[in-house]
Coordinates of C-alpha atoms and ligand atoms in Angstrom, one line a residue:
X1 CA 8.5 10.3 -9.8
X2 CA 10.8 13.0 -10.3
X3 CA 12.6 12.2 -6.5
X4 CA 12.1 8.4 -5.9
X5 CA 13.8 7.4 -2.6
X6 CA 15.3 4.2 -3.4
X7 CA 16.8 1.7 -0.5
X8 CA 20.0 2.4 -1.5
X9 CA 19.7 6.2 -0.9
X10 CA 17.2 6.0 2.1
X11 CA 20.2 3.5 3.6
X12 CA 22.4 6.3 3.1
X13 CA 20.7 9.4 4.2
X14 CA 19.9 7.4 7.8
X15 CA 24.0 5.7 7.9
X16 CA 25.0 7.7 11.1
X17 CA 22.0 6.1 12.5
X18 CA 24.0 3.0 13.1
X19 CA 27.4 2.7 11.9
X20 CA 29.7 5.7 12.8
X21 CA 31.1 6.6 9.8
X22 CA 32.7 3.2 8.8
X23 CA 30.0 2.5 5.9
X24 CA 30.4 -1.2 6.9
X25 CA 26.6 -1.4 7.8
X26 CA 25.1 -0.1 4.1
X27 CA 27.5 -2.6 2.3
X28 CA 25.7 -5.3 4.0
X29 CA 22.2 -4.0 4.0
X30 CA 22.4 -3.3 0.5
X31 CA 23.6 -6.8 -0.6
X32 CA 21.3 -8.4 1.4
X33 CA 18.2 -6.5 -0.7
X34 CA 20.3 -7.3 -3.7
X35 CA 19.9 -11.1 -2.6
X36 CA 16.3 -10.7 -2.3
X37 CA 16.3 -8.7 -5.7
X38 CA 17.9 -11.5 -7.3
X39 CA 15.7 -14.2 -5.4
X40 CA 12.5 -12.6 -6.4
X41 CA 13.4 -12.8 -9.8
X42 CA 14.0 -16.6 -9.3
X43 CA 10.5 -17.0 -7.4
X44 CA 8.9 -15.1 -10.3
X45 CA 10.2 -17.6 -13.0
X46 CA 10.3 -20.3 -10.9
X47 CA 7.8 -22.3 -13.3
X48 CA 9.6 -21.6 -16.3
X49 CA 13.4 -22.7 -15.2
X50 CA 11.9 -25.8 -13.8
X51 CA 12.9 -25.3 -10.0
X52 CA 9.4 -25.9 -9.0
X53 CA 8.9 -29.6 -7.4
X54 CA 11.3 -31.1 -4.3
X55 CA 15.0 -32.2 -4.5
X56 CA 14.1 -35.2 -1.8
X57 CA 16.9 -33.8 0.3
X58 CA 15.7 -32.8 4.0
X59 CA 17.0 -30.1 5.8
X60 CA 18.1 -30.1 9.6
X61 CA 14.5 -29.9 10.9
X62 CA 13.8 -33.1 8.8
X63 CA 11.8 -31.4 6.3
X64 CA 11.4 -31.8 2.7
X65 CA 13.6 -29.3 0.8
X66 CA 12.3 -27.6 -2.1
X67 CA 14.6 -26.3 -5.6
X68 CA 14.4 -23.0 -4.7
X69 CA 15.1 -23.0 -0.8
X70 CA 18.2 -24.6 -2.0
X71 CA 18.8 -22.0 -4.5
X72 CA 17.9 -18.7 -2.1
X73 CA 20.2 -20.1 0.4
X74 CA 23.3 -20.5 -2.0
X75 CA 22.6 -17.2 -3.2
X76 CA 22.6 -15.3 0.0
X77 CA 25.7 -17.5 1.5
X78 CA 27.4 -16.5 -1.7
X79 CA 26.7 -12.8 -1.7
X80 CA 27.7 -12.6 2.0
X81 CA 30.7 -14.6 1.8
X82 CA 32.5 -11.9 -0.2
X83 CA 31.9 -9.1 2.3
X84 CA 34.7 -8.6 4.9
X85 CA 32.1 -7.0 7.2
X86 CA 30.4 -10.3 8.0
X87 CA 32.6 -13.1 10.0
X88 CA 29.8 -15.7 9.8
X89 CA 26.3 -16.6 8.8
X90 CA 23.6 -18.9 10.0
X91 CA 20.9 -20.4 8.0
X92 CA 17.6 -22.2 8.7
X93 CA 18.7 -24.7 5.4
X94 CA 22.5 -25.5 6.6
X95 CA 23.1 -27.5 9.9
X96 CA 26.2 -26.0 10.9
X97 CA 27.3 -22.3 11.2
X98 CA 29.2 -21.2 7.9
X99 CA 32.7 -18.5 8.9
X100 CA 32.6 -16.7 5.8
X101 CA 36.1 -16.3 3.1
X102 CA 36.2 -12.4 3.2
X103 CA 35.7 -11.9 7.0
X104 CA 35.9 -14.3 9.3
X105 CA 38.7 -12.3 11.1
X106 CA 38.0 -9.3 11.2
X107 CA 34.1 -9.0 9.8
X108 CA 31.7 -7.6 12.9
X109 CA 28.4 -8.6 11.9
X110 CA 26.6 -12.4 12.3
X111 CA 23.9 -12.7 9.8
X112 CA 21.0 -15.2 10.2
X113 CA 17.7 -15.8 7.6
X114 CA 15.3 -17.8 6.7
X115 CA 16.4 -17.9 3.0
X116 CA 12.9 -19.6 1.8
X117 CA 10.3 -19.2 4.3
X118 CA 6.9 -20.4 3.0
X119 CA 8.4 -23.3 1.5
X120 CA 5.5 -25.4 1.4
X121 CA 3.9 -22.9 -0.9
X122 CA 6.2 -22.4 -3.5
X123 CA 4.8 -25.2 -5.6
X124 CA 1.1 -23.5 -5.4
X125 CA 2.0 -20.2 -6.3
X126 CA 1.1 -18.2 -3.0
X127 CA 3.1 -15.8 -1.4
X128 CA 6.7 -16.5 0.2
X129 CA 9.2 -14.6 1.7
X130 CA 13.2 -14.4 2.9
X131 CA 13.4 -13.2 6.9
X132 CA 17.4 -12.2 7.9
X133 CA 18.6 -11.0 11.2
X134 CA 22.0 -9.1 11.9
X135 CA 23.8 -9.1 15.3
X136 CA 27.0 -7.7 16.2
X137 CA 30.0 -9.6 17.7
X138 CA 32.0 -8.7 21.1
X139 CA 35.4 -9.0 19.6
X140 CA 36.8 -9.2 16.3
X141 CA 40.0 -11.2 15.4
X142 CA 39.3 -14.5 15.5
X143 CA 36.8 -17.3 14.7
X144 CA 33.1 -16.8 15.3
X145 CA 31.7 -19.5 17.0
X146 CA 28.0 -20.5 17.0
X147 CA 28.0 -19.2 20.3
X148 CA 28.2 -16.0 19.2
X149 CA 24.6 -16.2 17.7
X150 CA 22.9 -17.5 20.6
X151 CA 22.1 -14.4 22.5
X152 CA 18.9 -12.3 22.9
X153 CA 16.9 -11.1 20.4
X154 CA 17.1 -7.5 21.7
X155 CA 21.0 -7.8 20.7
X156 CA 20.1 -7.5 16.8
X157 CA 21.3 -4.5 15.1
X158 CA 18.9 -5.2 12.2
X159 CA 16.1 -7.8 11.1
X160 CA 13.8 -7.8 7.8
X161 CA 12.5 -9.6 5.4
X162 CA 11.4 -9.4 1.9
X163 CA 7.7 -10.8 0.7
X164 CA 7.0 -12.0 -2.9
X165 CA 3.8 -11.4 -3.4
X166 CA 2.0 -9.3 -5.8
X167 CA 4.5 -7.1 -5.4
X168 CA 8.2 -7.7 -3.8
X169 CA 8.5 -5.8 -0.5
X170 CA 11.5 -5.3 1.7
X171 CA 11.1 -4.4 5.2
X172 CA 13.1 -3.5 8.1
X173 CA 14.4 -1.9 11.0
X174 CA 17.5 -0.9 12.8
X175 CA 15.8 -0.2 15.9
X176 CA 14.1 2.9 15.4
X177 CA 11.1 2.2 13.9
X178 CA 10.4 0.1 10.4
X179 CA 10.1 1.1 6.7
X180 CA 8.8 -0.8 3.8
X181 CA 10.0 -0.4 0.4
X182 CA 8.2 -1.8 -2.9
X183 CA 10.3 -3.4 -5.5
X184 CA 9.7 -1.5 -9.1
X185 CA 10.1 -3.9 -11.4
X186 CA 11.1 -1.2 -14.5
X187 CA 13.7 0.2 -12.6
X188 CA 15.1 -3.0 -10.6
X189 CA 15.0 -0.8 -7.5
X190 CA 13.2 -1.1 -4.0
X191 CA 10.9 2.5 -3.5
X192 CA 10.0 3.7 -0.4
X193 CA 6.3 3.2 -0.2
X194 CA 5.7 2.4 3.5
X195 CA 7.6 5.0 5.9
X196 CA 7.1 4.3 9.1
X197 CA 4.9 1.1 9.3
X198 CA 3.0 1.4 12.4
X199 CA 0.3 -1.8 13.4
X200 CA -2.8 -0.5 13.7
X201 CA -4.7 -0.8 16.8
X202 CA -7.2 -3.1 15.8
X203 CA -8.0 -7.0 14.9
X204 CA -8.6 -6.9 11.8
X205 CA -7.3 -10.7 11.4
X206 CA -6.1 -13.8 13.6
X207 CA -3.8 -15.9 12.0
X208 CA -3.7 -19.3 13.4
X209 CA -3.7 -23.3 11.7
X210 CA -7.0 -24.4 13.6
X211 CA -6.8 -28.0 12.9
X212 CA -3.5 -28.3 15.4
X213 CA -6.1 -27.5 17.9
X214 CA -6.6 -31.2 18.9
X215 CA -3.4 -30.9 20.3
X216 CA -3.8 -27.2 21.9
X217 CA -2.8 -26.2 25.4
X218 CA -6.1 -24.4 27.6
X219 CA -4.5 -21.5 27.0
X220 CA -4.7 -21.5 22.8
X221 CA -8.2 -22.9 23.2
X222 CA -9.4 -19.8 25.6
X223 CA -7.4 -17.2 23.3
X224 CA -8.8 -18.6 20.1
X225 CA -12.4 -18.8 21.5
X226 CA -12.4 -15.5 23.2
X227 CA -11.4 -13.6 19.8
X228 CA -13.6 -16.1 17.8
X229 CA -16.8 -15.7 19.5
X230 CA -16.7 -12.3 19.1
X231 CA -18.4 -11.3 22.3
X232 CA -15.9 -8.7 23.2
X233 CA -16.7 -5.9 20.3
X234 CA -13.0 -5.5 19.5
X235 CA -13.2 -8.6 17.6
X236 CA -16.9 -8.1 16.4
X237 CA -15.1 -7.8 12.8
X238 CA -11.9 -10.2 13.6
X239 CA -11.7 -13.1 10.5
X240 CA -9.3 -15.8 10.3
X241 CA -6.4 -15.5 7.7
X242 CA -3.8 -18.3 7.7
X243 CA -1.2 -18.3 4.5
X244 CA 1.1 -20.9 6.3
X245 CA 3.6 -18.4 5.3
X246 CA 4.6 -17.0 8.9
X247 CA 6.3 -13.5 6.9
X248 CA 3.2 -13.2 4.3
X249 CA 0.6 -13.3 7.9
X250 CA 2.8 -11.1 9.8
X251 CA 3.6 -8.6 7.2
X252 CA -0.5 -8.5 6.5
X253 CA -1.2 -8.2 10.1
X254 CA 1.2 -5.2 10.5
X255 CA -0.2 -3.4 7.6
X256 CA -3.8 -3.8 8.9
X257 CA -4.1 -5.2 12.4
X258 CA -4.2 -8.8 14.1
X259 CA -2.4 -11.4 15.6
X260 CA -0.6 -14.1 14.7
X261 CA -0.3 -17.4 16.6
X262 CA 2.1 -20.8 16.4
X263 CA 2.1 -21.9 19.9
X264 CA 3.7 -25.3 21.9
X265 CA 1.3 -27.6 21.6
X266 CA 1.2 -31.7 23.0
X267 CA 2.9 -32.8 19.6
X268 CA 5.0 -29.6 19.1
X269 CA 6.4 -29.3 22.6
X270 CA 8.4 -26.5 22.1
X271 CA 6.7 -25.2 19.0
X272 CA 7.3 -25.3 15.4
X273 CA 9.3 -21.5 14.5
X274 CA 12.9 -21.1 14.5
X275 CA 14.4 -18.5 17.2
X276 CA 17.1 -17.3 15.1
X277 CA 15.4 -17.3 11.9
X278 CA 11.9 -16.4 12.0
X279 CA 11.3 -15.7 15.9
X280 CA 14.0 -13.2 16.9
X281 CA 13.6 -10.9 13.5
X282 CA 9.8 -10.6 13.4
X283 CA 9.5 -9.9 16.6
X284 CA 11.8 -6.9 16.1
X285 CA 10.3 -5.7 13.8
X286 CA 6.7 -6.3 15.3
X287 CA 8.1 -4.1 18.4
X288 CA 9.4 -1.4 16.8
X289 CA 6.0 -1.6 14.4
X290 CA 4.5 -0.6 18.3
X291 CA 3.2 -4.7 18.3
X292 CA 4.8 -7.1 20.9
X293 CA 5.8 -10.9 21.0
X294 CA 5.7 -13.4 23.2
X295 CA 6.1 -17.3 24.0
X296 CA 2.8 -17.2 26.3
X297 CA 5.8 -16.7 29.2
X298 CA 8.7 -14.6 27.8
X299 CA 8.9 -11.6 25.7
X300 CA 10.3 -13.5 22.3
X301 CA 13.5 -10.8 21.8
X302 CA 14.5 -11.6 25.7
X303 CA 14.9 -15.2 25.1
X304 CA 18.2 -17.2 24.3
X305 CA 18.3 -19.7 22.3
X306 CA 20.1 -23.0 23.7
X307 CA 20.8 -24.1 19.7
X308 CA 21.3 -22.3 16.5
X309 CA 17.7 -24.2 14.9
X310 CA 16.0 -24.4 18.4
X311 CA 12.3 -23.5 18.1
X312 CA 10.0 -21.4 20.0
X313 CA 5.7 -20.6 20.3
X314 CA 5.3 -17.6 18.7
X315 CA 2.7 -15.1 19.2
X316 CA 2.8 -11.6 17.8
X317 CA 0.6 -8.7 17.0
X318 CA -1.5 -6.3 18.3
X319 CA 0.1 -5.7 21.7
X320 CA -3.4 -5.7 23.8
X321 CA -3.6 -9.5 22.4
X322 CA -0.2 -10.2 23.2
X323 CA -0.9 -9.5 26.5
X324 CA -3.7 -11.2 26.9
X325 CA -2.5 -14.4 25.7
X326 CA 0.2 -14.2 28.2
X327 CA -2.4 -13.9 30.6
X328 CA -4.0 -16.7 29.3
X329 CA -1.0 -18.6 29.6
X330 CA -0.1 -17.3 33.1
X331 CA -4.2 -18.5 34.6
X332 CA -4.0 -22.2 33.0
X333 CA -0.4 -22.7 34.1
X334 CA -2.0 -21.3 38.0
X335 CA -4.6 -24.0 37.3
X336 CA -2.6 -26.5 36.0
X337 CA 0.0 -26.3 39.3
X338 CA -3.1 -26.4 41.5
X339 CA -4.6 -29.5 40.1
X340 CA -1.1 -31.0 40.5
X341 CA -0.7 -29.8 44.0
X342 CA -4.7 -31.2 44.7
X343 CA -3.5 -34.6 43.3
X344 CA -0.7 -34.9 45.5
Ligands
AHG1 P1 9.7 -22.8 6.2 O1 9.1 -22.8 4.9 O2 10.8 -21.8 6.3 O3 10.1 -24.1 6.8 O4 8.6 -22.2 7.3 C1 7.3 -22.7 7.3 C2 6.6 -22.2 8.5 C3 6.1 -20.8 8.4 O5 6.4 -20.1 7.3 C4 4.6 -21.0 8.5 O6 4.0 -20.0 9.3 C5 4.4 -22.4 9.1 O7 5.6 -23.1 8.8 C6 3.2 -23.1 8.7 O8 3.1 -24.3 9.4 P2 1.8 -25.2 9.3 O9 1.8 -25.7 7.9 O10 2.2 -26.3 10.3 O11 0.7 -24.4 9.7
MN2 MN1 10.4 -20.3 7.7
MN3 MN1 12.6 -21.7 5.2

């Protein structure tokens, strides 16, 4: 205890990494963990200040919005505003781009999150999380526009999230590699107390909602199946785990193995995740983990979205699975064209 490596240090000690000198970059990262500081404090007394139960306002994807979704999102917007290092921010909760007061000149960086992802679960007590990506832009000097956010996911400078769980972790990377730090409560400081997170190279869990398989492509059905039935002895010891809390399944898959699966389906036609929000920053992070991401057809950090909340399948984990649902994908899409072809 005598030499705790705090965020804020750690952050430091790795600057040259990616900022030059200018400093700009620990400014931001370091607000951003205070935003999660401060929102874990409001998920941990969320029963007692009354902010559990729904506000009956929807949000742009027409979903019921829940107390604190609204109140992570004006926290982060707020914090952010203030810096002159970020020109503009994009969140899963607002419908439009927001330029920020400080910098929307000059600032260099276009942050995205997920302010309140798990939403459903807040009023249960399980496990939800904050996901935030950071991308720089061309040119500085003017307006951003939402333009300016839809670009490839290999384009982020930085993506993390924070889980509140039984503990509160933050985790991210800049690109080389990814670190987790636990929040200690007594000192109101995040700890480093995963260096390095590597995914281990085993299946230790799938993560998938099994009762959208009525409306499953052949491709989610064969995947699903071939882990499930265990014939292969890599998954001789595979279980289901499903929070419904996409960062709570993918930060437990990274810390001991699986895969995690939301894919297109007949009533989700272009499935149910965010690109900007939950897609593009777990991905990065499930790369530079050593895991991989996909749509079934496209690695997820080469795709562009076509709209700040467009949505995306999402499969990540283990990279052997990756892979093989892509196969998957590739032999029922063969099939499908062929039938069509025989039916002509
Ligand atoms: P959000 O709370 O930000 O809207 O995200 C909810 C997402 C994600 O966290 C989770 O993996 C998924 O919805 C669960 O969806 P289903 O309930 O359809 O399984
Ligand atoms: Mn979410
Ligand atoms: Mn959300």
């Amino acid at each position: 205890m005598s030499d705790i490596m705090t965020l804020s240090r750690y952050i430091l000690q790795r600057k040259r990494n990616y900022d030059g000198a200018t400093g700009d970059f620990t400014i931001l990262l370091t607000h951003l963990a205070l935003a999660m500081k401060v929102v874990a404090r409001q998920v941990a007394k969320a029963g007692l200040l009354d902010v559990l139960g729904k506000t009956g306002d929807h949000n742009v994807q027409g979903e019921q919005v829940t107390k604190l979704d609204v109140i992570a999102n004006e926290l982060l917007i707020s914090l952010l505003n203030d810096l002159p290092m970020v020109c503009a921010i994009a969140s899963e909760e607002t419908d439009e781009m927001c330029l920020t007061h400080a910098g929307r000149l000059s600032g260099r960086y276009l942050v995205c999150f997920d302010p309140l992802d798990g939403s459903s679960n807040i009023d249960v007590n399980v496990t939800i999380g904050t996901i935030f990506s950071i991308r720089k832009r061309a040119e500085v000097g003017c307006e951003a526009t939402p333009e300016d956010f839809l670009k490839p996911g290999s384009e982020q400078v930085c993506a993390g999230y924070a889980v509140y769980g039984s503990s509160t972790m933050f985790v991210y990377t800049t690109g080389d590699g990814v670190d987790g730090f636990t929040l200690d409560p007594g000192v109101g400081e995040f700890v480093l107390s995963h260096p390095d997170m590597r995914i281990p190279d085993k299946v230790t869990c799938l993560s998938v909602n099994s009762t959208n398989r009525k409306n499953w492509y052949p491709e989610t059905c064969a995947f699903v199946d071939h882990i499930s039935s265990g014939s292969d002895p890599r998954y001789k010891s595979t279980s289901s785990r499903y929070v419904g809390t996409l960062v709570a399944d993918v930060h437990r898959n990274l810390l001991v193995g699986g895969v995690f699966c939301y894919p297109d389906d007949r009533k989700s036609r272009r499935g149910k995740l965010r690109i900007l929000y939950e897609a593009h920053p777990l991905a990065f992070v499930v790369e530079q983990a050593g895991g991989s991401a996909t749509d079934g057809n496209r690695r997820i950090l080469d795709i562009v979205p076509d709209d700040l909340h467009a949505r995306v399948p999402l499969i990540l984990g283990n990279t052997r699975e990756v892979e093989l649902y892509g196969e998957m994908w590739q032999r029922a899409h063969v099939a499908e064209a062929e039938n069509a072809d025989a039916r002509a």
